[in-house]
Tab-separated table of N, CA and C in Angstrom:
chain	number	residue	atom	x	y	z
Z	1	MET	N	156.538	56.502	175.482
Z	1	MET	CA	155.364	56.982	176.176
Z	1	MET	C	154.982	55.995	177.255
Z	2	ASN	N	155.859	55.787	178.154
Z	2	ASN	CA	155.740	54.782	179.186
Z	2	ASN	C	154.474	54.978	180.019
Z	3	GLN	N	153.531	53.997	179.940
Z	3	GLN	CA	152.306	53.970	180.733
Z	3	GLN	C	151.433	55.220	180.568
Z	4	VAL	N	151.355	55.747	179.365
Z	4	VAL	CA	150.507	56.895	179.061
Z	4	VAL	C	149.267	56.393	178.337
Z	5	GLU	N	148.094	56.840	178.784
Z	5	GLU	CA	146.854	56.453	178.107
Z	5	GLU	C	146.762	57.180	176.768
Z	6	PRO	N	146.055	56.600	175.816
Z	6	PRO	CA	145.969	57.190	174.477
Z	6	PRO	C	145.489	58.640	174.445
Z	7	THR	N	144.548	59.016	175.309
Z	7	THR	CA	144.041	60.391	175.313
Z	7	THR	C	145.157	61.382	175.634
Z	8	ALA	N	145.945	61.087	176.653
Z	8	ALA	CA	147.044	61.974	177.039
Z	8	ALA	C	148.125	61.997	175.961
Z	9	ALA	N	148.437	60.828	175.399
Z	9	ALA	CA	149.446	60.763	174.340
Z	9	ALA	C	148.989	61.564	173.125
Z	10	HIS	N	147.703	61.473	172.797
Z	10	HIS	CA	147.152	62.198	171.655
Z	10	HIS	C	147.303	63.705	171.854
Z	11	ARG	N	146.966	64.200	173.045
Z	11	ARG	CA	147.121	65.642	173.323
Z	11	ARG	C	148.578	66.071	173.227
Z	12	LEU	N	149.479	65.276	173.781
Z	12	LEU	CA	150.899	65.587	173.746
Z	12	LEU	C	151.419	65.637	172.307
Z	13	LEU	N	150.994	64.686	171.489
Z	13	LEU	CA	151.435	64.651	170.094
Z	13	LEU	C	150.882	65.834	169.301
Z	14	LYS	N	149.673	66.296	169.626
Z	14	LYS	CA	149.124	67.478	168.951
Z	14	LYS	C	149.951	68.723	169.282
Z	15	VAL	N	150.362	68.856	170.540
Z	15	VAL	CA	151.217	69.980	170.934
Z	15	VAL	C	152.547	69.885	170.194
Z	16	HIS	N	153.106	68.687	170.160
Z	16	HIS	CA	154.377	68.475	169.454
Z	16	HIS	C	154.243	68.871	167.977
Z	17	GLN	N	153.126	68.498	167.346
Z	17	GLN	CA	152.911	68.840	165.945
Z	17	GLN	C	152.855	70.348	165.734
Z	18	ARG	N	152.153	71.041	166.624
Z	18	ARG	CA	152.049	72.505	166.482
Z	18	ARG	C	153.418	73.162	166.578
Z	19	ILE	N	154.193	72.733	167.550
Z	19	ILE	CA	155.531	73.324	167.720
Z	19	ILE	C	156.429	72.931	166.550
Z	20	ALA	N	156.375	71.672	166.137
Z	20	ALA	CA	157.240	71.196	165.057
Z	20	ALA	C	156.895	71.853	163.722
Z	21	ALA	N	155.623	72.169	163.499
Z	21	ALA	CA	155.209	72.754	162.226
Z	21	ALA	C	155.680	74.190	162.089
Z	22	ASP	N	155.627	74.970	163.163
Z	22	ASP	CA	155.971	76.388	163.105
Z	22	ASP	C	157.341	76.662	163.706
Z	23	GLY	N	157.685	75.929	164.747
Z	23	GLY	CA	158.965	76.143	165.418
Z	23	GLY	C	158.880	77.161	166.530
Z	24	ARG	N	157.830	77.967	166.527
Z	24	ARG	CA	157.678	78.989	167.570
Z	24	ARG	C	156.794	78.448	168.683
Z	25	PHE	N	157.125	78.825	169.897
Z	25	PHE	CA	156.275	78.459	171.021
Z	25	PHE	C	156.336	79.545	172.080
Z	26	GLU	N	155.285	79.584	172.881
Z	26	GLU	CA	155.188	80.558	173.963
Z	26	GLU	C	154.589	79.852	175.164
Z	27	VAL	N	155.163	80.069	176.309
Z	27	VAL	CA	154.659	79.500	177.549
Z	27	VAL	C	153.924	80.611	178.291
Z	28	ARG	N	152.655	80.306	178.650
Z	28	ARG	CA	151.822	81.295	179.312
Z	28	ARG	C	151.313	80.730	180.631
Z	29	THR	N	151.193	81.603	181.602
Z	29	THR	CA	150.576	81.236	182.867
Z	29	THR	C	149.859	82.465	183.410
Z	30	GLY	N	148.687	82.246	183.923
Z	30	GLY	CA	147.909	83.362	184.462
Z	30	GLY	C	147.621	84.424	183.417
Z	31	GLY	N	147.517	84.024	182.154
Z	31	GLY	CA	147.220	84.981	181.086
Z	31	GLY	C	148.412	85.791	180.617
Z	32	ARG	N	149.593	85.519	181.158
Z	32	ARG	CA	150.790	86.282	180.771
Z	32	ARG	C	151.827	85.352	180.171
Z	33	ALA	N	152.545	85.870	179.195
Z	33	ALA	CA	153.657	85.119	178.605
Z	33	ALA	C	154.821	85.133	179.583
Z	34	VAL	N	155.370	83.953	179.872
Z	34	VAL	CA	156.506	83.861	180.787
Z	34	VAL	C	157.744	83.318	180.091
Z	35	GLY	N	157.604	82.974	178.820
Z	35	GLY	CA	158.751	82.462	178.081
Z	35	GLY	C	158.324	82.014	176.703
Z	36	GLY	N	159.304	81.598	175.937
Z	36	GLY	CA	159.019	81.119	174.592
Z	36	GLY	C	160.303	81.040	173.805
Z	37	GLY	N	160.154	80.800	172.532
Z	37	GLY	CA	161.337	80.732	171.698
Z	37	GLY	C	161.035	80.158	170.333
Z	38	ASP	N	162.093	79.904	169.606
Z	38	ASP	CA	162.004	79.316	168.270
Z	38	ASP	C	162.859	78.057	168.248
Z	39	LEU	N	162.313	77.016	167.637
Z	39	LEU	CA	163.042	75.773	167.466
Z	39	LEU	C	163.336	75.570	165.986
Z	40	PRO	N	164.429	74.892	165.678
Z	40	PRO	CA	164.709	74.628	164.263
Z	40	PRO	C	163.614	73.752	163.658
Z	41	PRO	N	163.349	73.906	162.364
Z	41	PRO	CA	162.300	73.099	161.737
Z	41	PRO	C	162.632	71.608	161.794
Z	42	LYS	N	161.590	70.800	161.897
Z	42	LYS	CA	161.752	69.347	161.934
Z	42	LYS	C	161.707	68.793	160.513
Z	43	PRO	N	162.466	67.752	160.237
Z	43	PRO	CA	162.412	67.125	158.909
Z	43	PRO	C	161.027	66.542	158.642
Z	44	ASP	N	160.660	66.437	157.371
Z	44	ASP	CA	159.360	65.891	156.987
Z	44	ASP	C	159.138	64.492	157.554
Z	45	ALA	N	160.182	63.695	157.648
Z	45	ALA	CA	160.050	62.332	158.176
Z	45	ALA	C	159.579	62.356	159.632
Z	46	VAL	N	160.072	63.305	160.407
Z	46	VAL	CA	159.665	63.426	161.814
Z	46	VAL	C	158.211	63.879	161.888
Z	47	LEU	N	157.836	64.842	161.045
Z	47	LEU	CA	156.456	65.321	161.021
Z	47	LEU	C	155.499	64.198	160.615
Z	48	HIS	N	155.901	63.399	159.639
Z	48	HIS	CA	155.075	62.279	159.192
Z	48	HIS	C	154.923	61.238	160.307
Z	49	ARG	N	156.014	60.901	160.974
Z	49	ARG	CA	155.986	59.910	162.058
Z	49	ARG	C	155.094	60.397	163.207
Z	50	THR	N	155.192	61.684	163.530
Z	50	THR	CA	154.355	62.248	164.583
Z	50	THR	C	152.879	62.163	164.212
Z	51	GLU	N	152.556	62.450	162.952
Z	51	GLU	CA	151.175	62.362	162.484
Z	51	GLU	C	150.664	60.925	162.566
Z	52	GLN	N	151.485	59.962	162.184
Z	52	GLN	CA	151.085	58.554	162.262
Z	52	GLN	C	150.841	58.132	163.710
Z	53	LEU	N	151.701	58.566	164.624
Z	53	LEU	CA	151.518	58.246	166.046
Z	53	LEU	C	150.259	58.921	166.597
Z	54	ARG	N	150.000	60.153	166.178
Z	54	ARG	CA	148.808	60.860	166.634
Z	54	ARG	C	147.536	60.127	166.181
Z	55	LEU	N	147.513	59.699	164.917
Z	55	LEU	CA	146.362	58.960	164.406
Z	55	LEU	C	146.202	57.622	165.129
Z	56	TYR	N	147.325	56.967	165.410
Z	56	TYR	CA	147.296	55.695	166.150
Z	56	TYR	C	146.664	55.890	167.523
Z	57	THR	N	147.117	56.914	168.257
Z	57	THR	CA	146.583	57.137	169.602
Z	57	THR	C	145.116	57.549	169.554
Z	58	GLU	N	144.717	58.277	168.531
Z	58	GLU	CA	143.310	58.658	168.382
Z	58	GLU	C	142.440	57.415	168.156
Z	59	ASP	N	142.882	56.540	167.244
Z	59	ASP	CA	142.144	55.303	166.985
Z	59	ASP	C	142.068	54.435	168.230
Z	60	LEU	N	143.192	54.292	168.917
Z	60	LEU	CA	143.244	53.481	170.130
Z	60	LEU	C	142.303	54.033	171.200
Z	61	ASP	N	142.254	55.338	171.327
Z	61	ASP	CA	141.377	55.981	172.304
Z	61	ASP	C	139.903	55.693	171.987
Z	62	VAL	N	139.508	55.824	170.722
Z	62	VAL	CA	138.118	55.577	170.323
Z	62	VAL	C	137.726	54.124	170.616
Z	63	VAL	N	138.588	53.189	170.249
Z	63	VAL	CA	138.300	51.771	170.455
Z	63	VAL	C	138.218	51.460	171.949
Z	64	GLN	N	139.133	51.978	172.728
Z	64	GLN	CA	139.126	51.694	174.160
Z	64	GLN	C	137.897	52.274	174.852
Z	65	ARG	N	137.493	53.475	174.479
Z	65	ARG	CA	136.283	54.047	175.078
Z	65	ARG	C	135.060	53.218	174.699
Z	66	HIS	N	135.005	52.757	173.447
Z	66	HIS	CA	133.889	51.931	172.994
Z	66	HIS	C	133.817	50.626	173.791
Z	67	CYS	N	134.964	50.014	174.011
Z	67	CYS	CA	135.023	48.712	174.702
Z	67	CYS	C	135.078	48.850	176.211
Z	68	GLU	N	135.267	50.074	176.707
Z	68	GLU	CA	135.440	50.336	178.134
Z	68	GLU	C	136.559	49.495	178.733
Z	69	GLN	N	137.635	49.397	177.975
Z	69	GLN	CA	138.867	48.713	178.401
Z	69	GLN	C	140.003	49.695	178.122
Z	70	TYR	N	140.829	49.951	179.108
Z	70	TYR	CA	141.848	50.977	178.955
Z	70	TYR	C	143.237	50.390	179.137
Z	71	LEU	N	144.075	50.602	178.126
Z	71	LEU	CA	145.449	50.119	178.108
Z	71	LEU	C	146.356	51.292	177.801
Z	72	PRO	N	147.582	51.277	178.318
Z	72	PRO	CA	148.506	52.347	177.948
Z	72	PRO	C	148.996	52.173	176.513
Z	73	VAL	N	149.494	53.258	175.947
Z	73	VAL	CA	150.101	53.204	174.621
Z	73	VAL	C	151.390	52.385	174.745
Z	74	PRO	N	151.622	51.435	173.829
Z	74	PRO	CA	152.865	50.646	173.907
Z	74	PRO	C	154.102	51.544	173.794
Z	75	ASP	N	155.183	51.093	174.417
Z	75	ASP	CA	156.435	51.850	174.353
Z	75	ASP	C	156.958	51.954	172.924
Z	76	GLU	N	156.785	50.913	172.147
Z	76	GLU	CA	157.231	50.881	170.755
Z	76	GLU	C	156.026	50.647	169.855
Z	77	VAL	N	155.885	51.474	168.829
Z	77	VAL	CA	154.805	51.314	167.862
Z	77	VAL	C	155.434	51.298	166.476
Z	78	ASP	N	155.496	50.107	165.868
Z	78	ASP	CA	156.034	50.036	164.516
Z	78	ASP	C	154.886	50.303	163.536
Z	79	PRO	N	155.212	50.688	162.307
Z	79	PRO	CA	154.161	51.049	161.343
Z	79	PRO	C	153.104	49.969	161.126
Z	80	SER	N	153.479	48.696	161.186
Z	80	SER	CA	152.494	47.638	160.948
Z	80	SER	C	151.490	47.510	162.093
Z	81	SER	N	151.868	47.916	163.314
Z	81	SER	CA	150.937	47.813	164.438
Z	81	SER	C	149.860	48.895	164.378
Z	82	ARG	N	149.972	49.812	163.455
Z	82	ARG	CA	148.970	50.860	163.256
Z	82	ARG	C	147.707	50.287	162.614
Z	83	ASN	N	147.833	49.165	161.901
Z	83	ASN	CA	146.709	48.621	161.142
Z	83	ASN	C	145.556	48.133	162.012
Z	84	ALA	N	145.842	47.409	163.072
Z	84	ALA	CA	144.773	46.822	163.890
Z	84	ALA	C	143.882	47.890	164.534
Z	85	PRO	N	144.443	48.885	165.237
Z	85	PRO	CA	143.558	49.907	165.818
Z	85	PRO	C	142.766	50.685	164.758
Z	86	ARG	N	143.354	50.880	163.583
Z	86	ARG	CA	142.641	51.583	162.514
Z	86	ARG	C	141.443	50.757	162.048
Z	87	ALA	N	141.646	49.456	161.825
Z	87	ALA	CA	140.560	48.579	161.394
Z	87	ALA	C	139.496	48.475	162.487
Z	88	GLU	N	139.917	48.363	163.738
Z	88	GLU	CA	138.972	48.282	164.847
Z	88	GLU	C	138.142	49.557	164.949
Z	89	ARG	N	138.786	50.709	164.780
Z	89	ARG	CA	138.039	51.966	164.843
Z	89	ARG	C	137.042	52.064	163.697
Z	90	LEU	N	137.453	51.644	162.514
Z	90	LEU	CA	136.517	51.663	161.387
Z	90	LEU	C	135.281	50.823	161.706
Z	91	LEU	N	135.476	49.657	162.303
Z	91	LEU	CA	134.346	48.810	162.681
Z	91	LEU	C	133.470	49.498	163.728
Z	92	VAL	N	134.099	50.082	164.736
Z	92	VAL	CA	133.358	50.776	165.791
Z	92	VAL	C	132.539	51.922	165.194
Z	93	ASP	N	133.103	52.593	164.194
Z	93	ASP	CA	132.415	53.715	163.544
Z	93	ASP	C	131.412	53.262	162.485
Z	94	GLY	N	131.254	51.927	162.324
Z	94	GLY	CA	130.257	51.401	161.398
Z	94	GLY	C	130.712	51.275	159.959
Z	95	HIS	N	132.015	51.254	159.737
Z	95	HIS	CA	132.561	51.144	158.384
Z	95	HIS	C	133.075	49.732	158.112
Z	96	CYS	N	133.467	49.510	156.886
Z	96	CYS	CA	134.073	48.249	156.464
Z	96	CYS	C	135.572	48.315	156.743
Z	97	ALA	N	136.153	47.195	157.140
Z	97	ALA	CA	137.584	47.159	157.431
Z	97	ALA	C	138.165	45.825	157.001
Z	98	LEU	N	139.424	45.859	156.586
Z	98	LEU	CA	140.153	44.639	156.238
Z	98	LEU	C	140.966	44.177	157.439
Z	99	PHE	N	140.957	42.871	157.677
Z	99	PHE	CA	141.780	42.266	158.714
Z	99	PHE	C	142.639	41.190	158.056
Z	100	PRO	N	143.697	41.578	157.328
Z	100	PRO	CA	144.478	40.574	156.604
Z	100	PRO	C	145.227	39.607	157.504
Z	101	LEU	N	145.463	39.975	158.739
Z	101	LEU	CA	146.240	39.111	159.628
Z	101	LEU	C	145.375	38.409	160.675
Z	102	LEU	N	144.050	38.458	160.525
Z	102	LEU	CA	143.181	37.759	161.456
Z	102	LEU	C	143.446	36.261	161.319
Z	103	PRO	N	143.982	35.603	162.355
Z	103	PRO	CA	144.449	34.220	162.200
Z	103	PRO	C	143.334	33.202	161.981
Z	104	ARG	N	142.205	33.368	162.638
Z	104	ARG	CA	141.125	32.405	162.476
Z	104	ARG	C	139.843	33.009	163.045
Z	105	ILE	N	138.752	32.405	162.633
Z	105	ILE	CA	137.447	32.788	163.143
Z	105	ILE	C	136.779	31.519	163.642
Z	106	SER	N	136.242	31.565	164.838
Z	106	SER	CA	135.527	30.414	165.394
Z	106	SER	C	134.033	30.674	165.286
Z	107	CYS	N	133.303	29.675	164.818
Z	107	CYS	CA	131.855	29.774	164.692
Z	107	CYS	C	131.216	28.602	165.417
Z	108	THR	N	130.058	28.837	165.974
Z	108	THR	CA	129.283	27.778	166.604
Z	108	THR	C	128.083	27.484	165.713
Z	109	LEU	N	127.952	26.245	165.311
Z	109	LEU	CA	126.817	25.853	164.481
Z	109	LEU	C	125.592	25.650	165.365
Z	110	ASN	N	124.409	25.881	164.788
Z	110	ASN	CA	123.181	25.800	165.588
Z	110	ASN	C	122.525	24.421	165.557
Z	111	GLY	N	123.140	23.444	164.898
Z	111	GLY	CA	122.599	22.093	164.868
Z	111	GLY	C	121.652	21.814	163.721
Z	112	GLN	N	121.351	22.829	162.928
Z	112	GLN	CA	120.454	22.636	161.791
Z	112	GLN	C	121.263	22.343	160.539
Z	113	ASP	N	120.837	21.326	159.816
Z	113	ASP	CA	121.496	20.910	158.586
Z	113	ASP	C	120.821	21.609	157.402
Z	114	SER	N	121.607	21.879	156.354
Z	114	SER	CA	121.034	22.441	155.132
Z	114	SER	C	121.976	22.132	153.979
Z	115	PRO	N	121.473	22.136	152.750
Z	115	PRO	CA	122.341	21.905	151.590
Z	115	PRO	C	123.457	22.944	151.480
Z	116	SER	N	123.148	24.196	151.799
Z	116	SER	CA	124.193	25.230	151.701
Z	116	SER	C	125.285	25.010	152.747
Z	117	LEU	N	124.926	24.581	153.957
Z	117	LEU	CA	125.922	24.282	154.982
Z	117	LEU	C	126.782	23.101	154.564
Z	118	ARG	N	126.167	22.049	154.045
Z	118	ARG	CA	126.934	20.890	153.586
Z	118	ARG	C	127.874	21.278	152.453
Z	119	ALA	N	127.411	22.116	151.545
Z	119	ALA	CA	128.259	22.558	150.434
Z	119	ALA	C	129.444	23.366	150.957
Z	120	LEU	N	129.197	24.182	151.962
Z	120	LEU	CA	130.259	25.000	152.545
Z	120	LEU	C	131.319	24.134	153.230
Z	121	LEU	N	130.874	23.095	153.925
Z	121	LEU	CA	131.788	22.263	154.710
Z	121	LEU	C	132.471	21.160	153.914
Z	122	THR	N	132.058	20.929	152.692
Z	122	THR	CA	132.696	19.909	151.857
Z	122	THR	C	133.281	20.574	150.621
Z	123	GLY	N	134.182	19.882	149.995
Z	123	GLY	CA	134.776	20.417	148.775
Z	123	GLY	C	135.859	21.439	149.066
Z	124	GLY	N	136.153	22.230	148.055
Z	124	GLY	CA	137.250	23.189	148.145
Z	124	GLY	C	136.856	24.498	148.802
Z	125	PRO	N	137.767	25.435	148.747
Z	125	PRO	CA	137.508	26.748	149.356
Z	125	PRO	C	136.324	27.450	148.687
Z	126	ARG	N	135.572	28.181	149.494
Z	126	ARG	CA	134.407	28.916	149.019
Z	126	ARG	C	134.357	30.275	149.722
Z	127	PRO	N	133.761	31.256	149.059
Z	127	PRO	CA	133.547	32.532	149.761
Z	127	PRO	C	132.532	32.344	150.883
Z	128	VAL	N	132.733	33.073	151.965
Z	128	VAL	CA	131.878	32.938	153.141
Z	128	VAL	C	131.442	34.325	153.607
Z	129	ARG	N	130.192	34.415	154.006
Z	129	ARG	CA	129.653	35.618	154.647
Z	129	ARG	C	128.934	35.146	155.903
Z	130	CYS	N	129.277	35.744	157.036
Z	130	CYS	CA	128.563	35.373	158.256
Z	130	CYS	C	128.359	36.612	159.126
Z	131	VAL	N	127.307	36.571	159.908
Z	131	VAL	CA	126.995	37.658	160.833
Z	131	VAL	C	127.455	37.229	162.215
Z	132	CYS	N	128.236	38.048	162.822
Z	132	CYS	CA	128.746	37.779	164.172
Z	132	CYS	C	128.125	38.822	165.108
Z	133	GLN	N	127.343	38.362	166.058
Z	133	GLN	CA	126.641	39.285	166.958
Z	133	GLN	C	127.574	39.954	167.969
Z	134	GLU	N	128.678	39.300	168.297
Z	134	GLU	CA	129.613	39.869	169.269
Z	134	GLU	C	131.034	39.591	168.820
Z	135	PHE	N	131.564	40.449	167.969
Z	135	PHE	CA	132.916	40.303	167.457
Z	135	PHE	C	133.890	40.829	168.501
Z	136	ALA	N	134.915	40.065	168.811
Z	136	ALA	CA	135.892	40.467	169.814
Z	136	ALA	C	137.291	40.130	169.336
Z	137	LEU	N	138.239	40.937	169.754
Z	137	LEU	CA	139.648	40.712	169.461
Z	137	LEU	C	140.421	40.685	170.768
Z	138	ALA	N	141.496	39.923	170.791
Z	138	ALA	CA	142.364	39.873	171.967
Z	138	ALA	C	143.504	40.867	171.774
Z	139	VAL	N	143.669	41.750	172.749
Z	139	VAL	CA	144.758	42.725	172.735
Z	139	VAL	C	145.404	42.689	174.110
Z	140	ASP	N	146.700	42.392	174.148
Z	140	ASP	CA	147.434	42.308	175.420
Z	140	ASP	C	146.681	41.463	176.452
Z	141	GLU	N	146.253	40.283	176.031
Z	141	GLU	CA	145.550	39.322	176.884
Z	141	GLU	C	144.204	39.834	177.395
Z	142	ARG	N	143.657	40.865	176.756
Z	142	ARG	CA	142.323	41.347	177.092
Z	142	ARG	C	141.407	41.128	175.905
Z	143	ARG	N	140.157	40.908	176.192
Z	143	ARG	CA	139.149	40.704	175.145
Z	143	ARG	C	138.428	42.024	174.912
Z	144	LEU	N	138.572	42.569	173.711
Z	144	LEU	CA	137.892	43.806	173.361
Z	144	LEU	C	136.677	43.469	172.503
Z	145	GLY	N	135.493	43.617	173.070
Z	145	GLY	CA	134.253	43.340	172.346
Z	145	GLY	C	133.861	44.541	171.506
Z	146	LEU	N	133.869	44.387	170.182
Z	146	LEU	CA	133.563	45.500	169.285
Z	146	LEU	C	132.101	45.569	168.895
Z	147	GLY	N	131.332	44.522	169.207
Z	147	GLY	CA	129.921	44.525	168.857
Z	147	GLY	C	129.650	43.693	167.624
Z	148	PRO	N	128.457	43.849	167.041
Z	148	PRO	CA	128.085	43.025	165.886
Z	148	PRO	C	128.808	43.466	164.607
Z	149	VAL	N	129.224	42.488	163.809
Z	149	VAL	CA	129.859	42.752	162.519
Z	149	VAL	C	129.421	41.689	161.518
Z	150	VAL	N	129.592	42.009	160.256
Z	150	VAL	CA	129.382	41.049	159.183
Z	150	VAL	C	130.757	40.736	158.621
Z	151	LEU	N	131.106	39.467	158.547
Z	151	LEU	CA	132.417	39.034	158.066
Z	151	LEU	C	132.291	38.438	156.675
Z	152	PHE	N	133.266	38.749	155.832
Z	152	PHE	CA	133.363	38.181	154.504
Z	152	PHE	C	134.739	37.565	154.345
Z	153	HIS	N	134.803	36.424	153.710
Z	153	HIS	CA	136.088	35.803	153.372
Z	153	HIS	C	135.966	35.283	151.972
Z	154	ARG	N	136.926	35.633	151.138
Z	154	ARG	CA	136.837	35.286	149.728
Z	154	ARG	C	137.247	33.853	149.416
Z	155	SER	N	137.939	33.194	150.328
Z	155	SER	CA	138.462	31.828	150.150
Z	155	SER	C	138.958	31.647	148.759
């Protein structure tokens, strides 16, 4: 899908799904049928892959519209790359999401000392909960601001 935006890719994949599910298609112009035919049924694996790509492009479209940053659909989408847009969309929609591959989180301290802060910064691993007013992720060297989120880490 070379340089296709998620909205266009999503529409194309929906058409592909309709044809692949039934095998029949008809081409119409000016309210008249000008052609059509029957295609052999697609294997379940192809139907499943098409559904996964359709969901990926839908999630990507929602996130991009929210962030007002527009990127084309990558030429190659492996199953593991489906996770990030799904988690991002869940956050945009106000749901909880897991980010198992989030490499690190940077926090700025406000300069105030407290026993709970000292306990957090000393000793072994501890569970952490923090509120982030402007959560952002880097995608293809762009910063996608998703808005405020609450982060939990079980340490």
